[in-house]
Amino acid sequence: MKLPYAEPFRIKMVEEIHQSTRAERENWLKNADYNLFNLKSSQVFIDLLTDSGTGAMSDQQWGALMTGDESYAGSRSFEKLHETVRNISGYKYLLPTHQGRAAENVLFSVLVKDGDVIPGNSHFDTTKGHIEIRKAHAIDCTIDEAFDINDTHLFKGNIDLKKLEEVYNTYPKEKIPFCLITITCNSSGGQPVSLENMKAVKELSDRYRIPIYFDSARFAENAYFIKMREKGQENRTIKEIAKEAFSYGVGMTMSSKKDGLVNIGGFIALNDAEIFKKASNFTIIFEGFITYGGMAGRDMAALAVGLNEATEFEYLESRISQVEYLGNKLIEYGIPVQKPIGGHAVFIDSLGFLPNISREEFPAQTLANEIYKEAGIRTVEIGTLLADRDPETRENRYPKLELVRLAIPRRTYTNNHMDYIAAAIKNVYDRRNEITKGYKIVWESEILRHFTVQLKEA
Ligand SMILES: Cc1ncc(COP(=O)(O)O)c(C=O)c1O
């Protein structure tokens, strides 16, 4: 008999979580203006809001914390992190930042100007925010298959070369500072990008002399999918695959809260000495001195260990198999989800789930709130609220998909939790026809509104 996968770790410490009553949850949700970000964690039983910074560190990482060097400049922990990032990415220079969006802020302060366009594959919301706040535009060149939840294309994060070339032909070169490849592509469902696609994007971009940067928050999960799905890659290690991927770009931004397996942190790694110098100045202004950039020495030490653990096959197999386990349960119950199942999350198609809710009443938010009321499970809307308004017309932007994301924290929940989540969602699905009203906005911020939006029942 073929042995199933099993977690390559055992549990040394536990944290209690508490269930609540439906009446309590309804009241808490109302007081939170129907925005799940406003809930206290004590009001949540299973928290799938994000996989960002919510995972469990290993004993080796906790041990590394004790060896952290808190020197302001040139600490041993920075050296260790630098060496680890260089080994994994091949990039020469490292600038730590306090998290991924801070890396975007620093790098884009150097590279992005008013009127620029940045093509890529479904830019993440903070990435888009950092582009748009500079009056530049993010252009989505993801392949069309990504927007059909039932299309089982194995690399739904891929960039459509025709769409990309059209951008390169439409705008002058000076207006396109770089092309951004997000691995895995969070916004299209945690979907991977193939090595073949990265290579083709590089060849095309070279012809137009446009450099490639990676938004690499989940680069290790992306490499796992390449190993499992791309012909000819099956015998390579995760680190070998990741290094080849990074070789197609000139630099990366990283949210270490994902595949760094730490609770806070980020960085920029790149090869160009001039850009490094300019970015160093912005790091000092926004983050801190260039050898800590907003991170404690101990956090850099834990990150160096985490990056090595996250690029181990056995870890990735158990992590991604758990997400798939939940996804397959939902499919078994007939619930419409993005297929194939993504690396860090299962994405439910709320338009298929709640056809009675019009897009003006935010079906994905409505579903997320129903799941919370049902069982105390916090998820997140990846739909019209997140898509924000068009910065020029101020009209709502309706994305192609209205998704609810169930992001699974790393090394945190068991498969019993997955069974519980699937059962709760099935219960909501069974009464979907009774859900006929969504939400209206009472107040919203100008940008990244979903974090703080206030809603009322429609
Ligand atoms: C693809 C991607 N890029 C960037 C970020 C921003 O990182 P952070 O939350 O560390 O600021 C995220 C966070 O979820 C992400 O998923």
PDB file of N, CA, C and O in Angstrom, residues 134-186:
ATOM      1  N   ARG A 134       0.953  55.953  -6.650  1.00  0.00           N
ATOM      2  CA  ARG A 134       1.966  56.718  -7.404  1.00  0.00           C
ATOM      3  C   ARG A 134       1.416  57.148  -8.762  1.00  0.00           C
ATOM      4  O   ARG A 134       2.174  57.488  -9.669  1.00  0.00           O
ATOM      5  N   LYS A 135       0.093  57.048  -8.924  1.00  0.00           N
ATOM      6  CA  LYS A 135      -0.605  57.417 -10.161  1.00  0.00           C
ATOM      7  C   LYS A 135      -0.108  56.619 -11.371  1.00  0.00           C
ATOM      8  O   LYS A 135      -0.015  57.111 -12.495  1.00  0.00           O
ATOM      9  N   ALA A 136       0.267  55.391 -11.116  1.00  0.00           N
ATOM     10  CA  ALA A 136       0.645  54.470 -12.186  1.00  0.00           C
ATOM     11  C   ALA A 136      -0.451  53.407 -12.269  1.00  0.00           C
ATOM     12  O   ALA A 136      -1.393  53.418 -11.472  1.00  0.00           O
ATOM     13  N   HIS A 137      -0.348  52.517 -13.265  1.00  0.00           N
ATOM     14  CA  HIS A 137      -1.411  51.536 -13.476  1.00  0.00           C
ATOM     15  C   HIS A 137      -0.872  50.118 -13.497  1.00  0.00           C
ATOM     16  O   HIS A 137       0.157  49.860 -14.121  1.00  0.00           O
ATOM     17  N   ALA A 138      -1.621  49.229 -12.857  1.00  0.00           N
ATOM     18  CA  ALA A 138      -1.282  47.801 -12.916  1.00  0.00           C
ATOM     19  C   ALA A 138      -2.127  47.193 -14.033  1.00  0.00           C
ATOM     20  O   ALA A 138      -3.340  47.394 -14.069  1.00  0.00           O
ATOM     21  N   ILE A 139      -1.489  46.485 -14.963  1.00  0.00           N
ATOM     22  CA  ILE A 139      -2.256  45.869 -16.056  1.00  0.00           C
ATOM     23  C   ILE A 139      -2.188  44.346 -15.912  1.00  0.00           C
ATOM     24  O   ILE A 139      -1.113  43.758 -15.890  1.00  0.00           O
ATOM     25  N   ASP A 140      -3.378  43.753 -15.797  1.00  0.00           N
ATOM     26  CA  ASP A 140      -3.460  42.310 -15.552  1.00  0.00           C
ATOM     27  C   ASP A 140      -3.348  41.532 -16.862  1.00  0.00           C
ATOM     28  O   ASP A 140      -4.183  41.678 -17.750  1.00  0.00           O
ATOM     29  N   CYS A 141      -2.318  40.737 -16.969  1.00  0.00           N
ATOM     30  CA  CYS A 141      -2.087  39.938 -18.188  1.00  0.00           C
ATOM     31  C   CYS A 141      -2.211  38.441 -17.906  1.00  0.00           C
ATOM     32  O   CYS A 141      -1.641  37.619 -18.633  1.00  0.00           O
ATOM     33  N   THR A 142      -2.935  38.078 -16.845  1.00  0.00           N
ATOM     34  CA  THR A 142      -3.097  36.654 -16.516  1.00  0.00           C
ATOM     35  C   THR A 142      -3.857  35.940 -17.632  1.00  0.00           C
ATOM     36  O   THR A 142      -4.748  36.528 -18.257  1.00  0.00           O
ATOM     37  N   ILE A 143      -3.538  34.672 -17.853  1.00  0.00           N
ATOM     38  CA  ILE A 143      -4.250  33.904 -18.886  1.00  0.00           C
ATOM     39  C   ILE A 143      -5.748  33.820 -18.556  1.00  0.00           C
ATOM     40  O   ILE A 143      -6.131  33.779 -17.385  1.00  0.00           O
ATOM     41  N   ASP A 144      -6.584  33.780 -19.600  1.00  0.00           N
ATOM     42  CA  ASP A 144      -8.038  33.774 -19.400  1.00  0.00           C
ATOM     43  C   ASP A 144      -8.522  32.561 -18.602  1.00  0.00           C
ATOM     44  O   ASP A 144      -9.508  32.651 -17.874  1.00  0.00           O
ATOM     45  N   GLU A 145      -7.806  31.441 -18.733  1.00  0.00           N
ATOM     46  CA  GLU A 145      -8.230  30.220 -18.022  1.00  0.00           C
ATOM     47  C   GLU A 145      -8.352  30.456 -16.522  1.00  0.00           C
ATOM     48  O   GLU A 145      -9.138  29.795 -15.841  1.00  0.00           O
ATOM     49  N   ALA A 146      -7.585  31.390 -15.999  1.00  0.00           N
ATOM     50  CA  ALA A 146      -7.596  31.645 -14.551  1.00  0.00           C
ATOM     51  C   ALA A 146      -8.969  32.116 -14.066  1.00  0.00           C
ATOM     52  O   ALA A 146      -9.298  31.989 -12.883  1.00  0.00           O
ATOM     53  N   PHE A 147      -9.753  32.665 -14.993  1.00  0.00           N
ATOM     54  CA  PHE A 147     -11.029  33.268 -14.587  1.00  0.00           C
ATOM     55  C   PHE A 147     -12.213  32.339 -14.815  1.00  0.00           C
ATOM     56  O   PHE A 147     -13.361  32.730 -14.673  1.00  0.00           O
ATOM     57  N   ASP A 148     -11.907  31.093 -15.188  1.00  0.00           N
ATOM     58  CA  ASP A 148     -12.953  30.080 -15.298  1.00  0.00           C
ATOM     59  C   ASP A 148     -12.655  29.056 -14.207  1.00  0.00           C
ATOM     60  O   ASP A 148     -11.704  28.269 -14.320  1.00  0.00           O
ATOM     61  N   ILE A 149     -13.461  29.055 -13.155  1.00  0.00           N
ATOM     62  CA  ILE A 149     -13.114  28.223 -11.988  1.00  0.00           C
ATOM     63  C   ILE A 149     -13.071  26.738 -12.313  1.00  0.00           C
ATOM     64  O   ILE A 149     -12.434  25.961 -11.619  1.00  0.00           O
ATOM     65  N   ASN A 150     -13.760  26.332 -13.371  1.00  0.00           N
ATOM     66  CA  ASN A 150     -13.789  24.899 -13.695  1.00  0.00           C
ATOM     67  C   ASN A 150     -12.719  24.479 -14.698  1.00  0.00           C
ATOM     68  O   ASN A 150     -12.586  23.303 -15.002  1.00  0.00           O
ATOM     69  N   ASP A 151     -11.971  25.431 -15.188  1.00  0.00           N
ATOM     70  CA  ASP A 151     -10.875  25.089 -16.100  1.00  0.00           C
ATOM     71  C   ASP A 151      -9.729  24.560 -15.247  1.00  0.00           C
ATOM     72  O   ASP A 151      -9.284  25.225 -14.301  1.00  0.00           O
ATOM     73  N   THR A 152      -9.243  23.370 -15.584  1.00  0.00           N
ATOM     74  CA  THR A 152      -8.232  22.758 -14.706  1.00  0.00           C
ATOM     75  C   THR A 152      -6.800  22.955 -15.233  1.00  0.00           C
ATOM     76  O   THR A 152      -5.929  22.120 -14.987  1.00  0.00           O
ATOM     77  N   HIS A 153      -6.567  24.024 -15.941  1.00  0.00           N
ATOM     78  CA  HIS A 153      -5.207  24.390 -16.372  1.00  0.00           C
ATOM     79  C   HIS A 153      -4.279  24.271 -15.150  1.00  0.00           C
ATOM     80  O   HIS A 153      -4.623  24.743 -14.058  1.00  0.00           O
ATOM     81  N   LEU A 154      -3.118  23.665 -15.334  1.00  0.00           N
ATOM     82  CA  LEU A 154      -2.254  23.389 -14.180  1.00  0.00           C
ATOM     83  C   LEU A 154      -1.482  24.615 -13.703  1.00  0.00           C
ATOM     84  O   LEU A 154      -0.952  24.635 -12.594  1.00  0.00           O
ATOM     85  N   PHE A 155      -1.404  25.643 -14.552  1.00  0.00           N
ATOM     86  CA  PHE A 155      -0.643  26.843 -14.164  1.00  0.00           C
ATOM     87  C   PHE A 155      -1.485  28.095 -14.434  1.00  0.00           C
ATOM     88  O   PHE A 155      -1.191  28.882 -15.327  1.00  0.00           O
ATOM     89  N   LYS A 156      -2.524  28.240 -13.622  1.00  0.00           N
ATOM     90  CA  LYS A 156      -3.462  29.343 -13.834  1.00  0.00           C
ATOM     91  C   LYS A 156      -2.901  30.696 -13.412  1.00  0.00           C
ATOM     92  O   LYS A 156      -3.591  31.703 -13.483  1.00  0.00           O
ATOM     93  N   GLY A 157      -1.666  30.695 -12.918  1.00  0.00           N
ATOM     94  CA  GLY A 157      -1.021  31.980 -12.604  1.00  0.00           C
ATOM     95  C   GLY A 157      -0.235  32.508 -13.799  1.00  0.00           C
ATOM     96  O   GLY A 157       0.306  33.616 -13.746  1.00  0.00           O
ATOM     97  N   ASN A 158      -0.171  31.736 -14.873  1.00  0.00           N
ATOM     98  CA  ASN A 158       0.664  32.130 -16.020  1.00  0.00           C
ATOM     99  C   ASN A 158       0.255  33.466 -16.631  1.00  0.00           C
ATOM    100  O   ASN A 158      -0.926  33.844 -16.604  1.00  0.00           O
ATOM    101  N   ILE A 159       1.263  34.101 -17.221  1.00  0.00           N
ATOM    102  CA  ILE A 159       1.020  35.354 -17.952  1.00  0.00           C
ATOM    103  C   ILE A 159       0.732  35.013 -19.408  1.00  0.00           C
ATOM    104  O   ILE A 159       1.390  34.152 -19.998  1.00  0.00           O
ATOM    105  N   ASP A 160      -0.275  35.699 -19.965  1.00  0.00           N
ATOM    106  CA  ASP A 160      -0.624  35.539 -21.377  1.00  0.00           C
ATOM    107  C   ASP A 160       0.354  36.386 -22.192  1.00  0.00           C
ATOM    108  O   ASP A 160       0.365  37.624 -22.085  1.00  0.00           O
ATOM    109  N   LEU A 161       1.164  35.727 -22.994  1.00  0.00           N
ATOM    110  CA  LEU A 161       2.233  36.444 -23.708  1.00  0.00           C
ATOM    111  C   LEU A 161       1.670  37.456 -24.702  1.00  0.00           C
ATOM    112  O   LEU A 161       2.267  38.506 -24.932  1.00  0.00           O
ATOM    113  N   LYS A 162       0.504  37.132 -25.270  1.00  0.00           N
ATOM    114  CA  LYS A 162      -0.103  38.076 -26.236  1.00  0.00           C
ATOM    115  C   LYS A 162      -0.525  39.358 -25.518  1.00  0.00           C
ATOM    116  O   LYS A 162      -0.286  40.467 -25.984  1.00  0.00           O
ATOM    117  N   LYS A 163      -1.166  39.166 -24.349  1.00  0.00           N
ATOM    118  CA  LYS A 163      -1.603  40.357 -23.588  1.00  0.00           C
ATOM    119  C   LYS A 163      -0.386  41.182 -23.184  1.00  0.00           C
ATOM    120  O   LYS A 163      -0.404  42.406 -23.230  1.00  0.00           O
ATOM    121  N   LEU A 164       0.687  40.482 -22.799  1.00  0.00           N
ATOM    122  CA  LEU A 164       1.888  41.193 -22.347  1.00  0.00           C
ATOM    123  C   LEU A 164       2.512  41.957 -23.511  1.00  0.00           C
ATOM    124  O   LEU A 164       2.885  43.133 -23.369  1.00  0.00           O
ATOM    125  N   GLU A 165       2.598  41.307 -24.661  1.00  0.00           N
ATOM    126  CA  GLU A 165       3.222  41.965 -25.823  1.00  0.00           C
ATOM    127  C   GLU A 165       2.396  43.175 -26.251  1.00  0.00           C
ATOM    128  O   GLU A 165       2.935  44.198 -26.652  1.00  0.00           O
ATOM    129  N   GLU A 166       1.068  43.060 -26.075  1.00  0.00           N
ATOM    130  CA  GLU A 166       0.224  44.208 -26.427  1.00  0.00           C
ATOM    131  C   GLU A 166       0.568  45.413 -25.538  1.00  0.00           C
ATOM    132  O   GLU A 166       0.637  46.543 -25.993  1.00  0.00           O
ATOM    133  N   VAL A 167       0.793  45.140 -24.260  1.00  0.00           N
ATOM    134  CA  VAL A 167       1.193  46.231 -23.352  1.00  0.00           C
ATOM    135  C   VAL A 167       2.528  46.815 -23.821  1.00  0.00           C
ATOM    136  O   VAL A 167       2.696  48.041 -23.911  1.00  0.00           O
ATOM    137  N   TYR A 168       3.471  45.929 -24.155  1.00  0.00           N
ATOM    138  CA  TYR A 168       4.794  46.394 -24.589  1.00  0.00           C
ATOM    139  C   TYR A 168       4.709  47.206 -25.892  1.00  0.00           C
ATOM    140  O   TYR A 168       5.518  48.107 -26.133  1.00  0.00           O
ATOM    141  N   ASN A 169       3.718  46.861 -26.743  1.00  0.00           N
ATOM    142  CA  ASN A 169       3.571  47.596 -28.004  1.00  0.00           C
ATOM    143  C   ASN A 169       2.771  48.881 -27.842  1.00  0.00           C
ATOM    144  O   ASN A 169       2.877  49.795 -28.656  1.00  0.00           O
ATOM    145  N   THR A 170       1.943  48.940 -26.803  1.00  0.00           N
ATOM    146  CA  THR A 170       1.046  50.097 -26.640  1.00  0.00           C
ATOM    147  C   THR A 170       1.740  51.260 -25.930  1.00  0.00           C
ATOM    148  O   THR A 170       1.492  52.420 -26.234  1.00  0.00           O
ATOM    149  N   TYR A 171       2.603  50.951 -24.965  1.00  0.00           N
ATOM    150  CA  TYR A 171       3.198  52.018 -24.149  1.00  0.00           C
ATOM    151  C   TYR A 171       4.687  52.153 -24.472  1.00  0.00           C
ATOM    152  O   TYR A 171       5.353  51.158 -24.752  1.00  0.00           O
ATOM    153  N   PRO A 172       5.212  53.396 -24.417  1.00  0.00           N
ATOM    154  CA  PRO A 172       6.653  53.542 -24.639  1.00  0.00           C
ATOM    155  C   PRO A 172       7.456  52.828 -23.546  1.00  0.00           C
ATOM    156  O   PRO A 172       6.997  52.724 -22.402  1.00  0.00           O
ATOM    157  N   LYS A 173       8.608  52.359 -23.890  1.00  0.00           N
ATOM    158  CA  LYS A 173       9.445  51.585 -22.970  1.00  0.00           C
ATOM    159  C   LYS A 173       9.675  52.328 -21.640  1.00  0.00           C
ATOM    160  O   LYS A 173       9.656  51.732 -20.570  1.00  0.00           O
ATOM    161  N   GLU A 174       9.864  53.672 -21.743  1.00  0.00           N
ATOM    162  CA  GLU A 174      10.147  54.461 -20.524  1.00  0.00           C
ATOM    163  C   GLU A 174       8.987  54.425 -19.530  1.00  0.00           C
ATOM    164  O   GLU A 174       9.141  54.774 -18.366  1.00  0.00           O
ATOM    165  N   LYS A 175       7.791  54.055 -20.041  1.00  0.00           N
ATOM    166  CA  LYS A 175       6.610  54.033 -19.152  1.00  0.00           C
ATOM    167  C   LYS A 175       6.419  52.657 -18.497  1.00  0.00           C
ATOM    168  O   LYS A 175       5.480  52.443 -17.729  1.00  0.00           O
ATOM    169  N   ILE A 176       7.272  51.692 -18.863  1.00  0.00           N
ATOM    170  CA  ILE A 176       7.107  50.333 -18.309  1.00  0.00           C
ATOM    171  C   ILE A 176       8.378  49.987 -17.522  1.00  0.00           C
ATOM    172  O   ILE A 176       9.321  49.419 -18.066  1.00  0.00           O
ATOM    173  N   PRO A 177       8.412  50.344 -16.249  1.00  0.00           N
ATOM    174  CA  PRO A 177       9.657  50.129 -15.505  1.00  0.00           C
ATOM    175  C   PRO A 177       9.993  48.652 -15.297  1.00  0.00           C
ATOM    176  O   PRO A 177      11.152  48.305 -15.194  1.00  0.00           O
ATOM    177  N   PHE A 178       8.976  47.804 -15.236  1.00  0.00           N
ATOM    178  CA  PHE A 178       9.222  46.367 -15.081  1.00  0.00           C
ATOM    179  C   PHE A 178       7.917  45.602 -15.278  1.00  0.00           C
ATOM    180  O   PHE A 178       6.835  46.193 -15.301  1.00  0.00           O
ATOM    181  N   CYS A 179       8.090  44.296 -15.437  1.00  0.00           N
ATOM    182  CA  CYS A 179       6.941  43.384 -15.450  1.00  0.00           C
ATOM    183  C   CYS A 179       7.006  42.632 -14.114  1.00  0.00           C
ATOM    184  O   CYS A 179       8.094  42.253 -13.673  1.00  0.00           O
ATOM    185  N   LEU A 180       5.854  42.449 -13.466  1.00  0.00           N
ATOM    186  CA  LEU A 180       5.844  41.815 -12.142  1.00  0.00           C
ATOM    187  C   LEU A 180       5.183  40.440 -12.212  1.00  0.00           C
ATOM    188  O   LEU A 180       4.023  40.333 -12.616  1.00  0.00           O
ATOM    189  N   ILE A 181       5.931  39.411 -11.831  1.00  0.00           N
ATOM    190  CA  ILE A 181       5.339  38.058 -11.784  1.00  0.00           C
ATOM    191  C   ILE A 181       5.126  37.681 -10.321  1.00  0.00           C
ATOM    192  O   ILE A 181       6.080  37.664  -9.531  1.00  0.00           O
ATOM    193  N   THR A 182       3.875  37.412  -9.974  1.00  0.00           N
ATOM    194  CA  THR A 182       3.542  37.048  -8.585  1.00  0.00           C
ATOM    195  C   THR A 182       3.478  35.525  -8.480  1.00  0.00           C
ATOM    196  O   THR A 182       2.721  34.879  -9.209  1.00  0.00           O
ATOM    197  N   ILE A 183       4.326  34.975  -7.593  1.00  0.00           N
ATOM    198  CA  ILE A 183       4.378  33.505  -7.440  1.00  0.00           C
ATOM    199  C   ILE A 183       4.110  33.150  -5.965  1.00  0.00           C
ATOM    200  O   ILE A 183       4.777  33.667  -5.107  1.00  0.00           O
ATOM    201  N   THR A 184       3.126  32.276  -5.735  1.00  0.00           N
ATOM    202  CA  THR A 184       2.027  31.939  -6.606  1.00  0.00           C
ATOM    203  C   THR A 184       1.113  33.157  -6.734  1.00  0.00           C
ATOM    204  O   THR A 184       1.251  34.120  -5.982  1.00  0.00           O
ATOM    205  N   CYS A 185       0.182  33.067  -7.675  1.00  0.00           N
ATOM    206  CA  CYS A 185      -0.676  34.231  -7.902  1.00  0.00           C
ATOM    207  C   CYS A 185      -1.858  34.185  -6.921  1.00  0.00           C
ATOM    208  O   CYS A 185      -2.820  33.455  -7.123  1.00  0.00           O
ATOM    209  N   ASN A 186      -1.730  34.962  -5.842  1.00  0.00           N
ATOM    210  CA  ASN A 186      -2.721  34.974  -4.766  1.00  0.00           C
ATOM    211  C   ASN A 186      -4.103  35.335  -5.310  1.00  0.00           C
ATOM    212  O   ASN A 186      -5.080  34.605  -5.105  1.00  0.00           O
TER     213      ASN A 186
END
